[in-house]
Amino acid sequence: MKTILQFLNIISKSTTSLDKLVLVVTLFYILIYIFLQTSTTQGNYTEIYLDNKLLKTLQLTYNQKTEILGHLGVVVVEIDSMRARIVEYKSPKMIGTRTNWISGSGAIAACIPCGVMVKIVNDSFSYSNNSEYDGIAQ
Amino acid sequence: MNRLHSPRKQLAISYLAAAASCAHVFEANLPSFGPWFKPGIANTFTVVALFQLGIKAAAQVTFIRILVSSLILGTIFSPTFALSVSGSLGAIFVLLILSPWIANYIFLFRTNLEENNSNYIKVGPVSVSLLASLAHITLQLITAEWIIFGHKGIMLLLPWLLLSSWITGIVNGFVSYQILSRNIYNSSFHGAAK
Amino acid sequence: MKNLLKYLSVFTLLIVLFYIILPIFKHNNSSVFSKTQMLMGTLVTISIWGESSSKASDTVDKAFEEISRLEEILSWQRQGSEVNKINSDSRGTWIKISTDLGRVIEKGLLIEERTNGVFSIGLQKLTKIWGFSQDLQQDVPPSENIISDWITHYPSVNAVQLMKNQDSQYSISLLNEYVALDLGALGKGYAIDSAIEILLKNGIHNAIVNAGGDLRVIGTKGNEQWKIGLQNPRKSKEIISVSLLKNNLAMMTSGDYERFFVHNGIRYHHILNPKTGMPAWSGLTSVTVQGQNATLINGLSTALFILGKEKGLKMLENFIGTEALLIPETGNPVRTKNYIGDIFTTYNSN
């Protein structure tokens, strides 16, 4: 505690008033930025659905692999550095491989014939639409 | 007034550039604290150059440092080099913007501030170093996203890296303040400044 | 000089501050609730604007229930679906069917009539020969004997007959064993229309129902229109056209890139021409049709794809209020006069 105070004293001596203002303002902005990012763009966790029923939820903060028994065999869901994906699987309707890594609240990867869907979810924002488009026609 | 003239100024620039290169190479050999975390000690010499010799000298010190240290480390024209250059361009740009507000460094250390009130509304080495390091990491990440990695996930790291460079920026600024304060009377640079 | 630099830097700092502050205010404009489920062999997303999340969520669930109910009726790939039962029933007799199925077949027969049988809803056996719509796609085309056998036996007229009595009870009759119902070209549209009906019944007037890229919008997104991007048929990540839609409009696309396999350099896709028994190679890669009724334009997009550019556009004139965008394999995209959506000038079919 005493050393912290000493440190603060030294910092305070070696800065001008404008310096101190700059320090506080930049820290303030960085903290707001961190708050906004953690609460919006970055999903907190992924939900894994089998046949439209919630099977399990996984934290995005831990890198991990999970196996799910789908209709056509085992499907592997991989989570790495805040992103998720369904590991490649031979199937003509495999939306999962096309979508590749997904990140950001509301993003979805799916293997339709396996009946497996992976979705990135955020608790604080049930209204989620980060995409530029409201829909993609294909 | 605090500007030196050649060839003394050039000698000072080369001293600082040499010291910065040493710091850069030393830092590259340190055990890694994580893929994006670097203390950036070398930047302290850029800040010193800015306060003692002006913006031009600061830019020269930075680019000599990048060139020399990447030659030594063998990373020249590699992706790491591109990241280094883009980050430093951002830092130099911030120094350029701040240069009209830079405190007169000789008066900076006078304890009796009433003598020179103008330093109240001027920036010292701490905030210069801080703002430069924030710009450095931001530009570095943007470059990494566009040129090297090509995916958007990396920008998610930005706020956390900003926080870590907020800390290292302040520490480095404090180190430059110490260097400046020791240089003030005993350095050979100051013959012309007085 | 020093003063100029000072003013310049104040200006720069202000701009930087502005851009730092901007995103804080920008976050509140997304009040779109959306939910996705796997239905009808694709991802179905329903988005609702301007409702409380609890009401939106409840209504969306009802709409999903409706879609899965219809899937149990219309999909031949579902064991025990109504279509499947009809397909395994005896031929030449009249079978009573549900109103939902009757309505879909009615629309299908209308298009069949206007296209002289190039579009048909009785092609389930042919689809099965080609192995499309199965979970694991075969990658070799079937032998010519099997296809020519199918063509000689498939009736050119009255393959599927529909009757409606005075109580609005529909009955259906399939002509022979080679005719079996495949409503793949219409079912999605009908499910979308029904889901929209459920939304409207529950007091929701601003929404999109998007079933794997085929969609219908109602209302608007506040002061904005719904912004729909059209995917490049050859590059799945690229958008080639943007449509701003509002007030009840459906937009359905058929393309050769949805389900296909490549054998000896030839692309075999899932849109089959009953006259040849082969995939429809009409020089088009994608057809998008806009109109009010999703069921109808779903069928029309397939029919247009089979007919090709000239014949297709002529056929479309029979249907008032429908517009189309055709993307050929080579050359520039073609669109009808009132089609909503600009094509990016950077689009290039190569």
XYZ file of C-alpha atoms in Angstrom, chain B residues 4-149:
146
model
C 20.791 21.724 -30.963
C 22.449 22.305 -34.288
C 24.531 19.992 -36.392
C 26.887 18.292 -36.039
C 26.213 18.089 -32.301
C 22.572 17.390 -32.978
C 23.496 14.591 -35.355
C 25.792 13.126 -32.768
C 22.975 13.223 -30.230
C 20.564 11.581 -32.672
C 23.010 8.769 -33.339
C 23.572 8.232 -29.611
C 19.859 7.973 -29.012
C 19.293 5.772 -32.080
C 22.049 3.430 -30.940
C 20.579 3.214 -27.455
C 17.098 2.617 -28.892
C 18.381 -0.145 -31.201
C 20.071 -1.843 -28.272
C 16.862 -1.662 -26.280
C 14.864 -3.039 -29.212
C 17.163 -6.027 -29.752
C 17.347 -6.658 -26.004
C 13.562 -6.634 -25.794
C 13.198 -9.034 -28.733
C 15.341 -11.535 -26.848
C 13.333 -11.298 -23.656
C 11.001 -14.200 -22.875
C 7.638 -13.453 -24.442
C 4.888 -12.164 -22.174
C 2.305 -13.113 -24.765
C 1.980 -12.680 -28.510
C 1.084 -8.998 -28.466
C 2.553 -7.731 -25.248
C 5.844 -5.884 -25.486
C 7.148 -3.308 -23.026
C 8.508 -1.084 -25.798
C 11.499 0.312 -23.899
C 13.011 1.533 -27.160
C 10.289 4.142 -27.459
C 11.615 5.987 -24.416
C 14.524 7.230 -26.532
C 12.134 8.563 -29.163
C 10.418 10.568 -26.458
C 13.752 11.831 -25.152
C 14.706 12.865 -28.685
C 11.423 14.709 -29.088
C 11.921 16.747 -25.941
C 15.582 17.473 -26.462
C 15.952 17.693 -30.207
C 12.507 18.137 -31.766
C 10.068 16.173 -33.850
C 12.387 15.633 -36.825
C 15.035 14.071 -34.630
C 12.436 11.875 -32.921
C 11.329 10.509 -36.299
C 14.942 9.932 -37.321
C 15.711 8.065 -34.094
C 12.662 5.849 -34.564
C 13.328 4.873 -38.155
C 17.055 4.343 -37.664
C 16.150 2.125 -34.721
C 13.677 0.027 -36.735
C 16.084 -0.376 -39.643
C 19.121 -1.242 -37.541
C 17.386 -3.605 -35.148
C 15.525 -5.477 -37.884
C 18.846 -5.896 -39.705
C 20.365 -7.306 -36.535
C 17.357 -9.538 -35.813
C 17.006 -10.588 -39.448
C 13.340 -9.600 -39.653
C 13.731 -6.907 -42.295
C 10.866 -6.847 -44.870
C 9.083 -9.622 -42.975
C 5.531 -9.232 -41.577
C 7.032 -8.264 -38.215
C 8.849 -5.429 -39.955
C 5.617 -4.198 -41.559
C 3.952 -4.201 -38.130
C 6.889 -2.303 -36.629
C 6.873 0.355 -39.343
C 3.099 0.876 -39.303
C 3.011 1.138 -35.511
C 5.868 3.625 -35.496
C 4.214 5.720 -38.224
C 1.184 5.995 -35.951
C 3.368 6.990 -33.011
C 5.262 9.593 -35.047
C 1.976 11.023 -36.285
C 0.830 11.484 -32.692
C 4.149 13.135 -31.789
C 3.651 15.506 -34.721
C 0.189 16.445 -33.503
C 1.447 16.950 -29.943
C 4.609 18.836 -30.863
C 3.132 22.364 -30.449
C 2.144 21.489 -26.878
C 5.336 19.938 -25.720
C 6.599 21.366 -22.453
C 9.935 23.075 -22.405
C 11.914 20.260 -20.894
C 14.380 22.410 -19.018
C 11.596 24.172 -17.164
C 9.798 20.877 -16.718
C 12.015 19.978 -13.803
C 11.860 23.251 -11.924
C 10.015 22.494 -8.739
C 8.811 26.073 -8.538
C 6.190 25.966 -11.261
C 5.067 29.553 -10.746
C 8.176 30.566 -12.573
C 6.860 29.036 -15.748
C 3.095 28.683 -15.680
C 2.881 27.791 -19.324
C 3.975 24.244 -18.476
C 0.609 23.694 -16.823
C -1.086 23.516 -20.173
C 1.718 21.637 -21.866
C 2.264 17.898 -22.126
C 5.185 16.166 -20.490
C 6.931 12.927 -21.496
C 4.417 10.703 -19.697
C 1.381 11.598 -21.775
C 3.409 11.884 -24.974
C 4.666 8.345 -24.453
C 1.200 7.160 -23.481
C -0.599 8.598 -26.511
C 2.145 7.422 -28.848
C 1.940 3.873 -27.525
C -1.855 3.825 -27.911
C -1.510 4.966 -31.537
C 1.287 2.442 -32.037
C -0.776 -0.571 -30.994
C -3.899 0.605 -32.838
C -2.116 1.000 -36.157
C -0.264 -2.243 -35.627
C -3.500 -4.148 -35.158
C -5.160 -2.519 -38.153
C -2.167 -3.512 -40.267
C -2.236 -7.038 -38.884
C -5.915 -7.318 -39.740
C -5.622 -5.981 -43.288
C -2.318 -7.312 -44.479
C -1.324 -10.311 -42.487
C -4.245 -12.137 -40.955
